[in-house]
Coordinates of C-alpha atoms in Angstrom, one line a residue:
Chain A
X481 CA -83.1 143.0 -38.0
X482 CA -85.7 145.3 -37.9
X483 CA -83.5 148.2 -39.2
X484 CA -82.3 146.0 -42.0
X485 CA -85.7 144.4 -43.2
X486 CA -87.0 148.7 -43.3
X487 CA -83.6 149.4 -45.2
X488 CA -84.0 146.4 -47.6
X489 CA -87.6 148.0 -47.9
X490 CA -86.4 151.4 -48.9
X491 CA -83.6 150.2 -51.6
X492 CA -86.6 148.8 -53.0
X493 CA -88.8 151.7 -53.2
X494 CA -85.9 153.7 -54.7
X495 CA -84.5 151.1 -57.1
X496 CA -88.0 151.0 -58.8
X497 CA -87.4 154.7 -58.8
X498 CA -84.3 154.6 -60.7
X499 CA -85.6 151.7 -62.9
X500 CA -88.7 154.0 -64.0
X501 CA -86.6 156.9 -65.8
X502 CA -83.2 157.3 -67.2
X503 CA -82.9 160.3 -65.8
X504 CA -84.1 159.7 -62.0
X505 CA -80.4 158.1 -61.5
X506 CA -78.3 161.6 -62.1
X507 CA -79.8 163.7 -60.4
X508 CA -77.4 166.1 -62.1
X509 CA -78.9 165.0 -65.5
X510 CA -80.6 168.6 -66.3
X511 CA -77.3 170.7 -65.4
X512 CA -74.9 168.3 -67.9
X513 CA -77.4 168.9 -70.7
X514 CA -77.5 172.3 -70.1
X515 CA -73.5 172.0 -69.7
X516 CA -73.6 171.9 -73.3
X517 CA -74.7 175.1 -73.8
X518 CA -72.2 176.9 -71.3
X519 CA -69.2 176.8 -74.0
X520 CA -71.2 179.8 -76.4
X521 CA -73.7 180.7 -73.5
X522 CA -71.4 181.0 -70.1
X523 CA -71.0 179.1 -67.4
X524 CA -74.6 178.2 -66.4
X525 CA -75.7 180.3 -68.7
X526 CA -74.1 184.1 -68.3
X527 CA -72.7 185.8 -70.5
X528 CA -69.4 187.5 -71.2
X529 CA -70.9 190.3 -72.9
X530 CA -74.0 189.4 -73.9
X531 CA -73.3 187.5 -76.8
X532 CA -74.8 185.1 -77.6
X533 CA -77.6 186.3 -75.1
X534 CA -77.7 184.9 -71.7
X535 CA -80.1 182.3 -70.6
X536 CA -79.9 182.3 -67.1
X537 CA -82.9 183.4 -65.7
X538 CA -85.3 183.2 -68.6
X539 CA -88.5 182.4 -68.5
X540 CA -88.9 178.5 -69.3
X541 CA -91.9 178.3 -71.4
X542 CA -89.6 181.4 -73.6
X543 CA -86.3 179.5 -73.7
X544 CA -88.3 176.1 -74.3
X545 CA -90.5 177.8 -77.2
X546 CA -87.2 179.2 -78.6
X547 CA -85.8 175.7 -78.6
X548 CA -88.8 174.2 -80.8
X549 CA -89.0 177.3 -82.9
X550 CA -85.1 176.8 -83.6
X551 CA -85.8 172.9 -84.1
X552 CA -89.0 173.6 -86.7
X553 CA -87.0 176.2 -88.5
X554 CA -89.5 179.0 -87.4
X555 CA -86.9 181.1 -85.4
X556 CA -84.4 182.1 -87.9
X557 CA -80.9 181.7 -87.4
X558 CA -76.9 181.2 -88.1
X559 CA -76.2 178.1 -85.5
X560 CA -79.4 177.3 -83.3
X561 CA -81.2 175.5 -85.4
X562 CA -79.0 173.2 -86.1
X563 CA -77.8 172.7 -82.9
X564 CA -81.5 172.1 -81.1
X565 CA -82.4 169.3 -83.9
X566 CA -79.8 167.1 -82.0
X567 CA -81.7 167.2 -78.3
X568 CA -84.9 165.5 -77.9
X569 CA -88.2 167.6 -76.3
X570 CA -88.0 166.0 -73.0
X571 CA -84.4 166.9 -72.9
X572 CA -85.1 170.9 -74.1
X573 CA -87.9 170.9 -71.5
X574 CA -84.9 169.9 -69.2
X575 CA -82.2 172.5 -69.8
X576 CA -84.6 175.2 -70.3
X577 CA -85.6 174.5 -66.3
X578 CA -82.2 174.4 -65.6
X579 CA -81.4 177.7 -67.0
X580 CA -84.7 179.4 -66.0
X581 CA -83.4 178.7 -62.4
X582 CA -80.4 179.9 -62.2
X583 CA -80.4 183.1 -60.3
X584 CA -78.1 185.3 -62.4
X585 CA -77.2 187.6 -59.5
X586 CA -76.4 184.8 -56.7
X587 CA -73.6 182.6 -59.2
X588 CA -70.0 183.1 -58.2
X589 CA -68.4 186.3 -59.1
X590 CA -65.8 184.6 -60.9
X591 CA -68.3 183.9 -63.9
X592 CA -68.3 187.4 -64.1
X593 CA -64.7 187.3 -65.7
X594 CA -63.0 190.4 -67.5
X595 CA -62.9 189.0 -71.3
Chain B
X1339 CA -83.2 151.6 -68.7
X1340 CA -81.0 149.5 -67.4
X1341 CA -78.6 149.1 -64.7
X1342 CA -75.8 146.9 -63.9
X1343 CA -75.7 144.9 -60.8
X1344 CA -72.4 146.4 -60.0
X1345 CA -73.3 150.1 -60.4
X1346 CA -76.4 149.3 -58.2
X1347 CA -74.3 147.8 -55.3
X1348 CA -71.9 150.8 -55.5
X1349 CA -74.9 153.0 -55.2
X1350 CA -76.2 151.1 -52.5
X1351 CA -73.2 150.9 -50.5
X1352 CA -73.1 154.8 -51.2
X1353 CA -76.3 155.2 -49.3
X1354 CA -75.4 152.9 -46.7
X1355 CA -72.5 154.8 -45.7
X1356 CA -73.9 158.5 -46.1
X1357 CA -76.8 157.3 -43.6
X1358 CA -74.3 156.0 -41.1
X1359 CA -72.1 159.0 -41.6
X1360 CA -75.0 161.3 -41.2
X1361 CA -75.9 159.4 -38.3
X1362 CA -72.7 159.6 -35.6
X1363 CA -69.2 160.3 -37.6
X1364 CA -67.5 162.6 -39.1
X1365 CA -65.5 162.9 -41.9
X1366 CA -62.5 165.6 -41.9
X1367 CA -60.7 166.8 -44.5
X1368 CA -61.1 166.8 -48.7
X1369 CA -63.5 164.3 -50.2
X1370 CA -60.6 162.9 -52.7
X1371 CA -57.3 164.3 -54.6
X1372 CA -57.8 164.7 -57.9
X1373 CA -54.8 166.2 -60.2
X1374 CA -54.9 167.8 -63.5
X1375 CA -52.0 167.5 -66.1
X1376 CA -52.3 170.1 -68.5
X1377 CA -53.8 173.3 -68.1
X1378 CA -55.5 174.2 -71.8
X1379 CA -59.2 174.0 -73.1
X1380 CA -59.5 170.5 -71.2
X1381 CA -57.5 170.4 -68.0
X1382 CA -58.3 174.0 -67.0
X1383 CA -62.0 173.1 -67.5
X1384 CA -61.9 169.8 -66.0
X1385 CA -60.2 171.7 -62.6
X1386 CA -62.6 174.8 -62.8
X1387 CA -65.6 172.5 -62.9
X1388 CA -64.6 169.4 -60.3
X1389 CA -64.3 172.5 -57.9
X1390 CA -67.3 174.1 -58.5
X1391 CA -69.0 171.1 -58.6
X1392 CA -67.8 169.4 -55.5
X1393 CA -65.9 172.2 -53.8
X1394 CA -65.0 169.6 -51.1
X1395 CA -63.0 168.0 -53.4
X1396 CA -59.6 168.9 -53.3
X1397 CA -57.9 170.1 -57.4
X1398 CA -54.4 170.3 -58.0
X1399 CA -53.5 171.0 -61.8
X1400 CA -49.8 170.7 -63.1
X1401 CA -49.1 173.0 -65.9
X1402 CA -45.2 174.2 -67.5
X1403 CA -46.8 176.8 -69.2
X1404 CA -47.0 180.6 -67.2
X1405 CA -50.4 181.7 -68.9
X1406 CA -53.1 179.9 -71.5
X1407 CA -52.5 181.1 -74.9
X1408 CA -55.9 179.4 -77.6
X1409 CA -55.2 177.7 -80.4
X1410 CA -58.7 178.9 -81.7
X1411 CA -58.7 183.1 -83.1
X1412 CA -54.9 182.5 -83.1
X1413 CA -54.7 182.1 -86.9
X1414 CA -55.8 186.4 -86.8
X1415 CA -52.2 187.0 -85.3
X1416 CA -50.8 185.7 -88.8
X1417 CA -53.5 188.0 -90.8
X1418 CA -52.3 191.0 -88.3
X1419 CA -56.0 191.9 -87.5
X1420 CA -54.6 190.7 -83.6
X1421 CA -51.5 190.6 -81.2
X1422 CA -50.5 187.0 -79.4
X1423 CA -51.9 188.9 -76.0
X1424 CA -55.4 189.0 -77.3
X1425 CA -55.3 184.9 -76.8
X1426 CA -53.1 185.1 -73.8
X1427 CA -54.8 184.9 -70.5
X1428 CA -54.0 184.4 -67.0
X1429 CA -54.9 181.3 -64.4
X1430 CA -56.0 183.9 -61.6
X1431 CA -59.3 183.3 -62.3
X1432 CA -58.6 179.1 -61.7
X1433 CA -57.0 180.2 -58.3
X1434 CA -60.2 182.4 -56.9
X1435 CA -62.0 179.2 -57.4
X1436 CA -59.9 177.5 -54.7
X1437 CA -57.9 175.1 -57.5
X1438 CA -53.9 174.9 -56.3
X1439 CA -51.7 175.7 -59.5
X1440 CA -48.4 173.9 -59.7
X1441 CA -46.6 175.2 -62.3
X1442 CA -44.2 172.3 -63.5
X1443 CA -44.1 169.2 -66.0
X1444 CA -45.7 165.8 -65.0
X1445 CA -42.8 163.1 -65.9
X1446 CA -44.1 160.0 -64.8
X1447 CA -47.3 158.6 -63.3
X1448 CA -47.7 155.0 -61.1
X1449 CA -51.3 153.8 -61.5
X1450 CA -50.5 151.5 -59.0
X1451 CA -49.2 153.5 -55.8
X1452 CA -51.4 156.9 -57.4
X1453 CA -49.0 159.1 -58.1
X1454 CA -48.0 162.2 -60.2
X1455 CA -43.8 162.6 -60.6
X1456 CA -43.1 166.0 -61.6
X1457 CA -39.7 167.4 -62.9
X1458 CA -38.9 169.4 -60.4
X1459 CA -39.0 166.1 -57.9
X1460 CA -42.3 166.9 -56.2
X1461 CA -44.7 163.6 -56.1
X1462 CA -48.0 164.1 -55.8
X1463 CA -50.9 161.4 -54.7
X1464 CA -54.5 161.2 -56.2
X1465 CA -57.5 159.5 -56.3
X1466 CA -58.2 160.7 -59.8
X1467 CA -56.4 161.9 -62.2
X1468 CA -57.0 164.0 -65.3
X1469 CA -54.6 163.7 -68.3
X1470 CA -55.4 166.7 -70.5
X1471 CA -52.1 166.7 -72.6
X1472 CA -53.0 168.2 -75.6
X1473 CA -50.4 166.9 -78.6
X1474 CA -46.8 166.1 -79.8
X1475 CA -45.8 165.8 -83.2
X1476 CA -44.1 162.3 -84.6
X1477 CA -41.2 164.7 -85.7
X1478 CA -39.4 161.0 -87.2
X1479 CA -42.6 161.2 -90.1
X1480 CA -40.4 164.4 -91.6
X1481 CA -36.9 163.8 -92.6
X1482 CA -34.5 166.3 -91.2
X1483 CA -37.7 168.0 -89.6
X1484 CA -36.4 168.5 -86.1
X1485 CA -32.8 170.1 -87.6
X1486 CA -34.8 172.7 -89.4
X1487 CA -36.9 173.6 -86.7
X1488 CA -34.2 174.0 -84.3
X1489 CA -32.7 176.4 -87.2
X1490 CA -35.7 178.4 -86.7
X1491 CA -36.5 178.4 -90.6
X1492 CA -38.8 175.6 -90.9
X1493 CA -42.1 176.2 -88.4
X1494 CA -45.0 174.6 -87.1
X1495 CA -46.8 177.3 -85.1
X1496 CA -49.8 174.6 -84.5
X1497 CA -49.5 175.1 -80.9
X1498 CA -50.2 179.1 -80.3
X1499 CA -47.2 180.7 -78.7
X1500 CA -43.6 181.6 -79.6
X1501 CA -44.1 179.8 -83.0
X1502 CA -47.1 181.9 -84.0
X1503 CA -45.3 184.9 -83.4
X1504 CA -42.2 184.3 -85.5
X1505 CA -43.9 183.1 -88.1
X1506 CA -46.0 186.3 -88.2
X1507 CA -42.6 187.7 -88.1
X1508 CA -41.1 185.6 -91.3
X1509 CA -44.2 186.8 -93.2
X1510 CA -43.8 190.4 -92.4
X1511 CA -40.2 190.1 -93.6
X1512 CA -40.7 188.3 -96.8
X1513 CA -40.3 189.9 -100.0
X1514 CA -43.2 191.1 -102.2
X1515 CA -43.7 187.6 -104.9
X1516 CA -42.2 185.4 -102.7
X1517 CA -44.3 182.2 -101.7
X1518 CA -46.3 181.1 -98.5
X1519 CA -46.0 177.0 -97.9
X1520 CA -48.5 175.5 -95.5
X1521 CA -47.9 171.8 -95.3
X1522 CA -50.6 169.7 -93.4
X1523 CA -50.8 165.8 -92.7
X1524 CA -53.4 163.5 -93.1
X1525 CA -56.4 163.3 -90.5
X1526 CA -57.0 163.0 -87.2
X1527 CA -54.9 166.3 -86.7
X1528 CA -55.8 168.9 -84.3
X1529 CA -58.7 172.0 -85.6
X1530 CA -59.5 170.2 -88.6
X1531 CA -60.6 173.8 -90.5
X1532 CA -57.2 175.1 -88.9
X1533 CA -55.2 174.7 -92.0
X1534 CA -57.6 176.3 -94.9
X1535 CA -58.4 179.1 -92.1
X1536 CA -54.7 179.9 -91.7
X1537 CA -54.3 180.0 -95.4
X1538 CA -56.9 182.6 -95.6
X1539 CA -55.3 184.8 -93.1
X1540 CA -52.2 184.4 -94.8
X1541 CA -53.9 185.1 -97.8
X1542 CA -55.8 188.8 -96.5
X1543 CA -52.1 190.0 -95.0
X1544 CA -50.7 189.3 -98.8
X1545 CA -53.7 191.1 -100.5
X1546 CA -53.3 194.1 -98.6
X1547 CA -49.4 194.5 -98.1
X1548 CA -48.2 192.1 -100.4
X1549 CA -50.5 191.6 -103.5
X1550 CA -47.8 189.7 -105.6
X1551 CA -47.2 187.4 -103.1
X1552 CA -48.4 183.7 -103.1
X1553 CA -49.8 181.1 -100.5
X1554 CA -49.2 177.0 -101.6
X1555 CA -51.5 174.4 -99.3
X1556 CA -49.9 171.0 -99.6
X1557 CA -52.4 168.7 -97.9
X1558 CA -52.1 165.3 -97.4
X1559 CA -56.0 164.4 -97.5
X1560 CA -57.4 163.8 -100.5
X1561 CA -59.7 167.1 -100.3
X1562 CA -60.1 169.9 -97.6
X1563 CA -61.4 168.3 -94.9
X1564 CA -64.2 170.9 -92.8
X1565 CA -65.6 173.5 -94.5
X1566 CA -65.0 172.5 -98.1
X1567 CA -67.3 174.4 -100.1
X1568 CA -67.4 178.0 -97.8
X1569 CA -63.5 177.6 -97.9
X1570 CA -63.3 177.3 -101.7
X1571 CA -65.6 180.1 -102.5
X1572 CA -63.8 182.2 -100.0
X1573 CA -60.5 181.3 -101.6
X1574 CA -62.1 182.0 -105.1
X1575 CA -64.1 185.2 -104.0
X1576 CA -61.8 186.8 -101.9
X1577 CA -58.4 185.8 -102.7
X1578 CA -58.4 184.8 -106.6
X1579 CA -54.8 184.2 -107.4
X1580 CA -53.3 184.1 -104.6
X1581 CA -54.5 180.7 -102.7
X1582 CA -53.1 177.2 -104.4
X1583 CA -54.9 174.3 -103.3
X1584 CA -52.8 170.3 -104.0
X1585 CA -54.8 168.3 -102.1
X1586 CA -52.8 164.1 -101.7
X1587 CA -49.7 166.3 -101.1
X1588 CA -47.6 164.9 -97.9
X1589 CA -44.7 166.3 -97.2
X1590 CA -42.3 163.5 -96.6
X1591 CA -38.3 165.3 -96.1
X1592 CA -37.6 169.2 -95.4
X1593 CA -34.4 171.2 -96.2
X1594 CA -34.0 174.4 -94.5
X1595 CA -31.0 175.9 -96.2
X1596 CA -32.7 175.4 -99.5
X1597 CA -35.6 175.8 -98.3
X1598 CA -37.1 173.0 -99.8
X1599 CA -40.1 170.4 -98.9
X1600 CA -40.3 167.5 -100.7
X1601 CA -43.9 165.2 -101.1
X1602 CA -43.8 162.0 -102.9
X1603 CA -43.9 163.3 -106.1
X1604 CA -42.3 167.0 -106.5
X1605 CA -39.5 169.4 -104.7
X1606 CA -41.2 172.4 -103.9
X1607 CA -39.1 176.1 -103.0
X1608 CA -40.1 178.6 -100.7
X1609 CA -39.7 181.7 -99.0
X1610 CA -41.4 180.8 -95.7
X1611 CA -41.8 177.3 -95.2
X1612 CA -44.7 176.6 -92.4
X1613 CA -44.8 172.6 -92.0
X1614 CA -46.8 170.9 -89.4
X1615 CA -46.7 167.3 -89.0
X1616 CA -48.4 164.4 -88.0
X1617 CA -49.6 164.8 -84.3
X1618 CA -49.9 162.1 -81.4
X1619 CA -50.8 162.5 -77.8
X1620 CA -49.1 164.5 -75.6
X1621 CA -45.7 162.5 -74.2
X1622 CA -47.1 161.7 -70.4
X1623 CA -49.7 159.9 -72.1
X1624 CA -47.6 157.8 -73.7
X1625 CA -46.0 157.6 -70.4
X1626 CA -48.6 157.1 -68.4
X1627 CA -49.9 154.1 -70.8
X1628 CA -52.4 155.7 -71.9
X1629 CA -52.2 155.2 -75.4
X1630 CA -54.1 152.6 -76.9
X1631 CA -54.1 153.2 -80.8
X1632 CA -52.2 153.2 -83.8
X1633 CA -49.5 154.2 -81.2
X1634 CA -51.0 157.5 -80.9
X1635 CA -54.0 158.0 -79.2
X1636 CA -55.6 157.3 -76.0
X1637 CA -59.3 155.6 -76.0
X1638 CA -61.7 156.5 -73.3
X1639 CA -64.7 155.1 -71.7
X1640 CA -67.1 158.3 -73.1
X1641 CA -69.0 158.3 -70.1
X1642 CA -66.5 158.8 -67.9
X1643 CA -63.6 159.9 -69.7
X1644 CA -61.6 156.9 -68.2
X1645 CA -59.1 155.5 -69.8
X1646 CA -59.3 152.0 -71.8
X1647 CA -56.2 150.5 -70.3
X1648 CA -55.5 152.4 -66.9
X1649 CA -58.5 152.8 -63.5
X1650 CA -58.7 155.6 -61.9
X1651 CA -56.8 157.9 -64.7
X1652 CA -59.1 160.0 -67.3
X1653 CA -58.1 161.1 -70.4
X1654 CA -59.3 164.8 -72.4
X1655 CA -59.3 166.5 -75.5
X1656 CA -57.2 166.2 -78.5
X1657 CA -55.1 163.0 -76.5
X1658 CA -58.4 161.2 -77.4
X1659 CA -58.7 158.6 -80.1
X1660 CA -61.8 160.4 -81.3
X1661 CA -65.1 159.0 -82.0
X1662 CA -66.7 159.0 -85.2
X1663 CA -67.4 162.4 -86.6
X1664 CA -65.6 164.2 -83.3
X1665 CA -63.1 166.5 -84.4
X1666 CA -59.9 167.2 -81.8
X1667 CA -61.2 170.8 -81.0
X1668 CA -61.2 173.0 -78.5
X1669 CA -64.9 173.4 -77.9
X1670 CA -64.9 169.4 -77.9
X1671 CA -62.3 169.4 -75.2
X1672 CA -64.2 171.7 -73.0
X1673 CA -67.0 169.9 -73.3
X1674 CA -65.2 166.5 -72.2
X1675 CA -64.0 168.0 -69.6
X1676 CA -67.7 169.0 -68.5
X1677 CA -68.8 165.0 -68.8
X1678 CA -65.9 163.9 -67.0
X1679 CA -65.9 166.4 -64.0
X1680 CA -69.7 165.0 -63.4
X1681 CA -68.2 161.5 -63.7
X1682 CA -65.1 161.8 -61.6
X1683 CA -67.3 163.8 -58.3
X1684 CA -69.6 160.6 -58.6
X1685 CA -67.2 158.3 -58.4
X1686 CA -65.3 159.6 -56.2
X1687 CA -68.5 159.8 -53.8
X1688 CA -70.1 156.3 -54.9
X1689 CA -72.8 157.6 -56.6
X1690 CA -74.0 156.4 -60.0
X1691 CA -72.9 157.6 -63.1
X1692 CA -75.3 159.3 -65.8
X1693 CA -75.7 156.8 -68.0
X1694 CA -76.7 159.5 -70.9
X1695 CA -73.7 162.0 -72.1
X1696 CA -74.3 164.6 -75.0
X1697 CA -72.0 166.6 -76.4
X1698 CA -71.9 169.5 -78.6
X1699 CA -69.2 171.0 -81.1
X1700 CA -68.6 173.9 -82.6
X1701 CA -66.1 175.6 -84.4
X1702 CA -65.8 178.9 -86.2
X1703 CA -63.4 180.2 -88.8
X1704 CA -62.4 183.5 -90.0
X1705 CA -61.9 183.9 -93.9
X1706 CA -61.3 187.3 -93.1
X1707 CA -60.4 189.5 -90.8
X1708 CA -64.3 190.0 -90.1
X1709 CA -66.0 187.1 -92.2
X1710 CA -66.7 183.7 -90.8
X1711 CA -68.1 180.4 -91.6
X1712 CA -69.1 177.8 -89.0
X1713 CA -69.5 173.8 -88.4
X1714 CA -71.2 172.4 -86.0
X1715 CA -72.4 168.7 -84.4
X1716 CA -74.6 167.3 -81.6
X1717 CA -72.9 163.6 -80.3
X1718 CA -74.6 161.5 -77.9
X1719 CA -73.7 158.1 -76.5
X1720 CA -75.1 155.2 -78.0
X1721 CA -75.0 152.9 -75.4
X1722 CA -74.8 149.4 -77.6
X1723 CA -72.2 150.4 -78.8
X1724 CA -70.4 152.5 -76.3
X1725 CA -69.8 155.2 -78.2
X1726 CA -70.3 159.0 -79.2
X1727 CA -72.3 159.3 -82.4
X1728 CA -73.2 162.5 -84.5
X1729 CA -76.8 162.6 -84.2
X1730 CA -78.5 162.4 -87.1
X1731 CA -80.1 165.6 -89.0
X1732 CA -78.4 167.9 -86.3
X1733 CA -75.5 169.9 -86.7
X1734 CA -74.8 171.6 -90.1
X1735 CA -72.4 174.4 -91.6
X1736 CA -73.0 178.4 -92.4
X1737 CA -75.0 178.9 -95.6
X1738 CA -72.4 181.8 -96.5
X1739 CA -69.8 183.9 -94.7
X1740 CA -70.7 186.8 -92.9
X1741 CA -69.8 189.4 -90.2
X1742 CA -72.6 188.4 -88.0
X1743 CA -70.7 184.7 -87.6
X1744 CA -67.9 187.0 -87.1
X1745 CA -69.7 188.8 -84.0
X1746 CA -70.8 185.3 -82.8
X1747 CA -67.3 183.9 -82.9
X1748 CA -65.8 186.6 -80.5
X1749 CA -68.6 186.0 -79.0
X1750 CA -67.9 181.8 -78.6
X1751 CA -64.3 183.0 -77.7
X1752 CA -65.2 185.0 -74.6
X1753 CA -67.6 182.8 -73.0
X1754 CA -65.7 179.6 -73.7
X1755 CA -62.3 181.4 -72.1
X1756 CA -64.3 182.4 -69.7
X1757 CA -65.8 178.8 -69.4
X1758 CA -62.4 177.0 -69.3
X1759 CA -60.5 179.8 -67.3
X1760 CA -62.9 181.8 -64.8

């Protein structure tokens, strides 16, 4: 009983959690975002060949500035700024801490691939 | 932010059992089965990322096909700037990952009992499956369409492979003056820019070894339908004279041995005749009950990529009945793929799906060998009406062609084989 009351107790701390922000339920939330970039960008973010650049790595507050300068049309460019105008701040400031951890070295050596 | 009572008590009982499992059993074995029909931009995604994702998971994919030949850059073989192999690649990389490759055809699926009948008499179980079937055409919409085919005069090639080949092969061996027909049906089709690409490429080979030559686009739409402006100054400035344009032009009858199409109004002659028609979900889809409308395509719970009418089965790519503004691409079936891999790990281990999905599409087109013009779209899920929808004031087109685009669109090709494949 005791057990079940401290359970019961827990549930409720973490289902006010999960009520609080969209995003506290996925924890997987950032990496989908930033999923969206891995078509053009690599998976998580490396490269085949370096272009477009990777992001892996980066420096957040560099890949987040990027983003805004690409949404306010002060970054010229042929695709990105169209493409950041469809992601909110919150969600750049989420996929550029995504990418800005991702250890370039330590992914598997299969996204290293020969194309 | 909401959440429904029932995804709550499936998260709950999630937590229930990982604290009794972490407290005294254990569990042996894969976390779940999940199978893969269809290897291409979707399936082969779909396996690579469940795997890397939840390595414990245990990914089977069924594929008839040896090696993965794109759709997207193929359109260069028929402009001669590229060979088939440099769109061919091999599943190795699928393999390293730990993903079993059967290489066979799915024939049947029971949503009851879970399982995958292939043709050569192997069943296989699941606990999800992926349907990634790409398309089939409606061959009935064409008279005599499936004769001339099998004659080998009459050709799709809308499916890289053996078709985009020979018909590289009919245009070598036309005659100087003779005439290119592209016939195209009416939307949803697969690569909507596909067509008025290809007729570019066509157009460059003709310019160069063939200048008297001439390229007719019968489309069914009522205008080009992606692209519109940067393809009709590119057919204008670079191939003046050469390109014909009739857009509300379907093709309804073929003869091969005149080589003849036919639309509702005129009979047209001639010397290679390159007609695609109307496309529909891959056959297991239809098999599998998948489909759910018009007869042709299979609708999908976007946050999930489940399907409409069957549990436990997901649906990819161009199979889909596309939302609004989503073109059946291959960057848009790689990216569904991603969304659904995340979906299937969580259900398959109880834990709550993310109840926010984006989705990006891009697609790039060469005018040229070297010149290119791109589209591209930011979807997200609109959760009233449970939906993808374009957001608004992203996503936009090239302001010109240029050999930069052309730089970035190897560059999209690489990563994204490498993204599907490696």
């Amino acid at each position: 009983m005791r057990s079940h009351l401290a359970l019961c107790a827990a549930l409720v701390i973490v289902f006010g959690a999960l009520t609080s922000s969209a995003y506290a339920q996925d924890p997987n939330a950032a990496r989908s975002l930033a999923a969206t970039c891995f078509t053009c960008h690599g998976t998580d973010g490396i490269s085949v060949g370096g272009v477009p650049p990777s992001l892996a790595g980066q420096d957040k507050k560099y890949l987040l500035q990027q983003m805004k300068d690409f949404k306010a049309g002060k970054r010229p460019a042929t695709i990105m700024h169209q493409q950041a105008k469809g992601y909110s701040d919150e969600q750049l400031e989420q996929i550029a801490g995504y990418f800005a951890a991702v250890k370039p070295a330590a992914t598997a050596p299969a996204s290293r691939g020969g194309y | 932010m909401t959440i429904s009572r029932r995804d709550f008590i499936k998260w709950v009982s999630a937590t229930a059992g990982a604290a009794a499992v972490s407290g005294c059993a254990t569990t042996s074995g894969s976390a779940g089965r999940v199978i893969v029909i269809g290897a291409g931009y979707g399936g082969a995604t779909a396996a690579k990322y469940v795997k890397m994702w939840a390595p414990d998971i245990a990914v089977t994919v069924v594929e008839r096909g040896a090696e993965f030949i794109s759709c997207p850059i193929s359109n260069l073989v028929l402009g001669g700037s590229i060979q088939l192999k440099d769109v061919t690649h091999g599943y190795d990389g699928l393999k390293k990952r730990g993903v079993t490759l059967v290489r066979d055809e799915a024939v049947s699926v029971d949503p009851v009992k879970r399982e995958v009948r292939l043709a050569g008499g192997n069943v296989l179980g699941y606990d999800r499956l992926i349907v990634s079937p790409g398309i089939d055409f409606m061959y009935d919409a064409i008279r005599n369409y499936q004769q001339a085919e099998s004659s080998g005069r009459v050709l799709h090639a809308w499916k890289a492979g053996p078709q985009t080949v020979a018909l590289r092969k009919q245009l070598e061996a036309m005659r100087d003056g003779g005439v290119y027909i592209l016939a195209m049906p009416l939307a949803p089709y697969r690569c909507p820019p596909g067509p008025y690409e290809r007729v570019c490429q066509v157009a460059h080979y003709f310019k160069t070894a063939k200048p008297r030559s001439k390229v007719l686009l019968l489309d069914a739409n009522p205008d080009v339908t992606s692209k519109g402006a940067l393809f009709k100054a590119a057919w204008k400035g670079l191939y003046g004279g050469i390109i014909e344009y009739r857009p509300n032009s379907n093709v309804v009858e073929v003869d091969a041995s005149s080589m003849t199409v036919k639309t509702d109004f005129e009979n047209l002659k001639g010397n290679v005749l390159n007609v695609v028609p109307p496309h529909k979900a891959g056959l297991i889809a239809e098999r599998a009950g998948l489909i759910t409308a018009n007869n042709r395509w299979c609708g999908i719970d976007w946050l999930t990529a489940e399907s409409l009418a069957q549990k436990n089965i997901h649906v990819l790519g161009d199979a889909t009945l596309s939302a609004q503004a989503m073109p059946k691409s291959a960057s848009m079936a790689n990216q569904h793929a991603k969304v659904c891999a995340a979906a299937v790990i969580a259900l398959i281990k109880g834990q709550p799906v993310n109840p926010i999905s984006m989705l990006m599409n891009a697609c790039y087109s060469f005018v040229s060998d070297k010149q290119v013009i791109h589209v591209t779209s930011v979807h997200a899920y609109d959760a009233s009406q449970k939906t993808m929808l374009p957001v608004k004031g992203a996503g936009g087109v090239s302001d010109k062609a240029s050999e930069l685009e052309g730089t970035y669109a190897w560059g999209w090709a690489r990563n994204i084989w490498a993204d599907t494949l490696v």
